Amino acid sequence: MSQHGAALQTYNQELVKCLEEMKLRRAELQAQIESQEEEKNNLQREIEKMSYKLTRLNDSLAKRIAVRNEYDRAIADTETAYMKILESSQLLLNMLKREATNLDQSLVKASVDKQCRQ
């Protein structure tokens, strides 16, 4: 019987040892789980911060693009109006030159007519 008792005691020691090893592994696993949960929560907070920043940036960007488009429109309108002014100025200059030439010719003709009468 003592042999049975010794075997039973050996089994019991191994059982306790295995149970302690399992508890140790579980504790290690629990520490890993807690660490990963903390990392997950940190990442989630970072995602929320980045998402907020992205939203603000998109809003700012949309406003700036709208203002830039207004600049583009104002520049295009001004350039168009300026080109019309240049064209009108060119037409006015050409008309003035023609008129000056006509007046010069009239003056020359009047001088020639005056000389002919004398």
Coordinates of N, CA and C in Angstrom, one line a residue:
M1 N 0.8 -1.2 0.0 CA 0.0 0.0 0.0 C 0.8 1.3 0.0
S2 N 2.0 1.1 0.7 CA 2.8 2.3 0.7 C 3.3 2.7 -0.7
Q3 N 3.4 1.7 -1.5 CA 3.8 2.0 -2.9 C 2.7 2.8 -3.6
H4 N 1.5 2.4 -3.3 CA 0.3 3.1 -3.9 C 0.3 4.5 -3.4
G5 N 0.5 4.7 -2.1 CA 0.5 6.0 -1.5 C 1.6 6.9 -2.1
A6 N 2.8 6.3 -2.3 CA 3.9 7.1 -2.9 C 3.6 7.5 -4.3
A7 N 3.0 6.6 -5.1 CA 2.6 6.9 -6.5 C 1.5 8.0 -6.5
L8 N 0.6 7.9 -5.5 CA -0.5 8.9 -5.4 C 0.1 10.2 -5.1
Q9 N 1.0 10.2 -4.2 CA 1.7 11.5 -3.8 C 2.5 12.1 -5.0
T10 N 3.1 11.3 -5.8 CA 3.9 11.7 -6.9 C 2.9 12.3 -8.0
Y11 N 1.8 11.6 -8.2 CA 0.8 12.1 -9.1 C 0.3 13.5 -8.6
N12 N 0.0 13.5 -7.4 CA -0.5 14.8 -6.8 C 0.5 15.9 -7.0
Q13 N 1.7 15.7 -6.7 CA 2.8 16.7 -6.9 C 2.8 17.2 -8.4
E14 N 2.8 16.2 -9.3 CA 2.8 16.6 -10.7 C 1.5 17.3 -11.1
L15 N 0.4 16.9 -10.5 CA -0.9 17.6 -10.8 C -0.8 19.1 -10.3
V16 N -0.3 19.3 -9.1 CA -0.2 20.6 -8.6 C 0.8 21.4 -9.4
K17 N 1.9 20.8 -9.8 CA 3.0 21.5 -10.6 C 2.3 21.9 -12.0
C18 N 1.6 21.0 -12.6 CA 1.0 21.3 -13.9 C -0.1 22.4 -13.7
L19 N -0.8 22.3 -12.7 CA -1.8 23.4 -12.4 C -1.1 24.7 -12.2
E20 N -0.1 24.8 -11.5 CA 0.7 26.0 -11.2 C 1.2 26.6 -12.5
E21 N 1.8 25.7 -13.4 CA 2.3 26.1 -14.7 C 1.2 26.7 -15.5
M22 N 0.0 26.1 -15.5 CA -1.1 26.6 -16.3 C -1.6 27.9 -15.8
K23 N -1.6 28.1 -14.4 CA -1.9 29.4 -13.8 C -0.9 30.5 -14.2
L24 N 0.3 30.1 -14.3 CA 1.4 31.0 -14.7 C 1.2 31.4 -16.1
R25 N 1.0 30.5 -17.0 CA 0.8 30.7 -18.4 C -0.5 31.6 -18.6
R26 N -1.5 31.3 -17.9 CA -2.7 32.1 -17.9 C -2.5 33.6 -17.5
A27 N -1.7 33.8 -16.5 CA -1.3 35.1 -16.0 C -0.5 35.9 -17.0
E28 N 0.4 35.1 -17.7 CA 1.2 35.8 -18.8 C 0.3 36.2 -19.9
L29 N -0.6 35.3 -20.3 CA -1.6 35.5 -21.4 C -2.5 36.7 -21.0
Q30 N -2.9 36.8 -19.7 CA -3.7 37.9 -19.3 C -3.0 39.2 -19.4
A31 N -1.7 39.2 -19.1 CA -0.9 40.4 -19.2 C -0.7 40.8 -20.6
Q32 N -0.6 39.9 -21.5 CA -0.5 40.2 -23.0 C -1.8 40.8 -23.5
I33 N -2.9 40.2 -23.0 CA -4.3 40.7 -23.4 C -4.4 42.1 -22.9
E34 N -4.1 42.4 -21.7 CA -4.2 43.7 -21.1 C -3.4 44.7 -21.9
S35 N -2.2 44.3 -22.2 CA -1.2 45.2 -23.0 C -1.8 45.5 -24.4
Q36 N -2.3 44.4 -25.0 CA -2.9 44.6 -26.4 C -4.2 45.5 -26.3
E37 N -5.0 45.3 -25.3 CA -6.2 46.1 -25.1 C -5.8 47.6 -24.9
E38 N -4.8 47.8 -24.1 CA -4.3 49.2 -23.9 C -3.8 49.8 -25.3
E39 N -3.0 49.0 -26.0 CA -2.6 49.5 -27.3 C -3.7 49.8 -28.2
K40 N -4.7 48.9 -28.2 CA -5.9 49.1 -29.1 C -6.6 50.4 -28.7
N41 N -6.8 50.6 -27.4 CA -7.4 51.8 -27.0 C -6.6 53.1 -27.4
N42 N -5.3 53.0 -27.3 CA -4.5 54.1 -27.7 C -4.6 54.4 -29.2
L43 N -4.6 53.3 -30.0 CA -4.8 53.4 -31.4 C -6.2 54.0 -31.7
Q44 N -7.2 53.6 -31.0 CA -8.5 54.1 -31.2 C -8.6 55.6 -31.0
R45 N -7.9 56.0 -29.9 CA -7.9 57.5 -29.6 C -7.1 58.2 -30.7
E46 N -6.0 57.6 -31.2 CA -5.3 58.3 -32.2 C -6.1 58.4 -33.5
I47 N -6.9 57.3 -33.8 CA -7.7 57.3 -35.0 C -8.8 58.4 -34.9
E48 N -9.3 58.6 -33.7 CA -10.3 59.6 -33.5 C -9.7 61.0 -33.6
K49 N -8.5 61.2 -33.1 CA -7.8 62.5 -33.3 C -7.5 62.8 -34.7
M50 N -7.0 61.7 -35.4 CA -6.6 61.9 -36.8 C -7.9 62.2 -37.7
S51 N -9.0 61.5 -37.3 CA -10.2 61.7 -38.0 C -10.7 63.1 -37.8
Y52 N -10.6 63.6 -36.6 CA -11.0 65.0 -36.3 C -10.1 66.0 -37.1
K53 N -8.8 65.7 -37.1 CA -7.9 66.6 -37.9 C -8.2 66.5 -39.4
L54 N -8.5 65.3 -39.9 CA -8.8 65.2 -41.3 C -10.1 66.0 -41.7
T55 N -11.1 65.9 -40.8 CA -12.3 66.6 -41.0 C -12.0 68.1 -41.1
R56 N -11.3 68.6 -40.1 CA -11.0 70.1 -40.1 C -10.1 70.5 -41.3
L57 N -9.2 69.6 -41.7 CA -8.4 69.9 -42.9 C -9.2 69.9 -44.1
N58 N -10.1 69.0 -44.3 CA -11.0 68.9 -45.4 C -11.9 70.2 -45.5
D59 N -12.4 70.6 -44.4 CA -13.2 71.8 -44.3 C -12.4 73.0 -44.8
S60 N -11.2 73.1 -44.2 CA -10.3 74.3 -44.5 C -10.0 74.2 -46.0
L61 N -9.6 73.1 -46.5 CA -9.3 72.9 -47.9 C -10.4 73.3 -48.8
A62 N -11.6 72.9 -48.5 CA -12.8 73.2 -49.3 C -13.0 74.7 -49.4
K63 N -12.8 75.4 -48.2 CA -13.0 76.9 -48.2 C -11.9 77.5 -49.0
R64 N -10.7 77.1 -48.9 CA -9.6 77.7 -49.6 C -9.7 77.4 -51.2
I65 N -10.2 76.3 -51.5 CA -10.4 76.0 -52.9 C -11.5 76.9 -53.5
A66 N -12.6 77.1 -52.7 CA -13.7 78.0 -53.1 C -13.1 79.4 -53.3
V67 N -12.3 79.9 -52.4 CA -11.7 81.2 -52.5 C -10.8 81.3 -53.7
R68 N -10.0 80.3 -53.9 CA -9.1 80.2 -55.1 C -9.9 80.3 -56.4
N69 N -11.0 79.6 -56.4 CA -11.9 79.6 -57.6 C -12.4 81.0 -57.8
E70 N -12.8 81.7 -56.8 CA -13.2 83.1 -56.9 C -12.1 84.0 -57.4
Y71 N -10.9 83.8 -57.0 CA -9.7 84.5 -57.5 C -9.6 84.2 -59.0
D72 N -9.7 82.9 -59.4 CA -9.6 82.6 -60.8 C -10.7 83.3 -61.6
R73 N -11.9 83.3 -61.1 CA -13.0 83.9 -61.8 C -12.7 85.4 -61.9
A74 N -12.3 86.1 -60.8 CA -12.1 87.5 -60.9 C -10.9 87.9 -61.8
I75 N -9.9 87.0 -61.8 CA -8.7 87.2 -62.7 C -9.2 87.1 -64.2
A76 N -9.9 86.1 -64.5 CA -10.4 85.8 -65.8 C -11.3 87.0 -66.3
D77 N -12.2 87.4 -65.4 CA -13.1 88.5 -65.8 C -12.3 89.8 -66.0
T78 N -11.3 90.1 -65.2 CA -10.5 91.3 -65.3 C -9.6 91.2 -66.6
E79 N -9.1 90.0 -66.9 CA -8.3 89.9 -68.1 C -9.1 90.1 -69.3
T80 N -10.4 89.6 -69.3 CA -11.3 89.7 -70.4 C -11.6 91.2 -70.6
A81 N -11.9 91.9 -69.5 CA -12.3 93.3 -69.6 C -11.0 94.1 -70.1
Y82 N -9.9 93.7 -69.6 CA -8.6 94.4 -70.0 C -8.4 94.2 -71.5
M83 N -8.6 93.0 -72.0 CA -8.4 92.8 -73.5 C -9.4 93.6 -74.3
K84 N -10.6 93.8 -73.8 CA -11.6 94.6 -74.5 C -11.1 96.1 -74.5
I85 N -10.5 96.5 -73.4 CA -10.0 97.9 -73.3 C -8.8 98.0 -74.3
L86 N -8.0 97.1 -74.4 CA -6.8 97.1 -75.3 C -7.4 97.2 -76.8
E87 N -8.4 96.3 -77.1 CA -8.9 96.3 -78.4 C -9.5 97.7 -78.7
S88 N -10.3 98.2 -77.8 CA -10.9 99.5 -78.0 C -9.8 100.6 -78.1
S89 N -8.8 100.5 -77.4 CA -7.7 101.5 -77.5 C -7.0 101.4 -78.8
Q90 N -6.8 100.2 -79.3 CA -6.2 100.0 -80.6 C -7.1 100.6 -81.7
L91 N -8.4 100.3 -81.6 CA -9.4 100.8 -82.6 C -9.4 102.4 -82.5
L92 N -9.4 102.9 -81.3 CA -9.4 104.4 -81.2 C -8.1 105.0 -81.8
L93 N -7.0 104.3 -81.5 CA -5.7 104.8 -82.1 C -5.7 104.8 -83.6
N94 N -6.2 103.7 -84.2 CA -6.3 103.5 -85.6 C -7.2 104.6 -86.2
M95 N -8.3 104.8 -85.5 CA -9.3 105.9 -86.0 C -8.6 107.2 -85.9
L96 N -7.9 107.5 -84.8 CA -7.3 108.8 -84.7 C -6.2 109.0 -85.7
K97 N -5.4 108.0 -86.0 CA -4.4 108.1 -87.0 C -5.0 108.4 -88.4
R98 N -6.1 107.6 -88.7 CA -6.8 107.9 -90.0 C -7.3 109.3 -90.1
E99 N -7.9 109.8 -89.0 CA -8.4 111.1 -88.9 C -7.3 112.2 -89.1
A100 N -6.1 111.9 -88.4 CA -5.0 112.8 -88.5 C -4.5 112.8 -89.9
T101 N -4.4 111.7 -90.6 CA -3.9 111.6 -91.9 C -4.9 112.3 -92.9
N102 N -6.2 112.1 -92.6 CA -7.2 112.9 -93.4 C -7.1 114.4 -93.2
L103 N -6.9 114.8 -92.0 CA -6.8 116.2 -91.7 C -5.5 116.8 -92.4
D104 N -4.4 116.0 -92.3 CA -3.1 116.4 -92.9 C -3.3 116.6 -94.4
Q105 N -4.0 115.6 -95.0 CA -4.3 115.7 -96.5 C -5.2 116.8 -96.8
S106 N -6.1 117.1 -96.0 CA -7.0 118.3 -96.2 C -6.2 119.6 -96.1
L107 N -5.3 119.6 -95.1 CA -4.4 120.8 -95.0 C -3.5 121.0 -96.2
V108 N -2.9 119.9 -96.6 CA -2.1 120.0 -97.8 C -2.9 120.4 -99.0
K109 N -4.0 119.9 -99.2 CA -4.9 120.2 -100.3 C -5.3 121.7 -100.2
A110 N -5.6 122.1 -99.0 CA -6.0 123.6 -98.9 C -4.8 124.4 -99.2
S111 N -3.6 124.0 -98.8 CA -2.4 124.8 -99.2 C -2.1 124.8 -100.6
V112 N -2.3 123.7 -101.3 CA -2.1 123.6 -102.7 C -3.1 124.5 -103.5
D113 N -4.4 124.4 -103.0 CA -5.4 125.2 -103.6 C -5.2 126.7 -103.4
K114 N -4.6 127.1 -102.3 CA -4.3 128.5 -102.0 C -3.2 128.9 -102.9
Q115 N -2.2 128.1 -103.1 CA -1.1 128.4 -104.0 C -1.5 128.5 -105.4
C116 N -2.4 127.7 -105.8 CA -2.9 127.7 -107.2 C -3.7 129.0 -107.5
R117 N -4.4 129.5 -106.5 CA -5.2 130.7 -106.7 C -4.3 132.0 -106.8
Q118 N -3.2 131.9 -106.3 CA -2.3 133.1 -106.3 C -1.7 133.2 -107.5

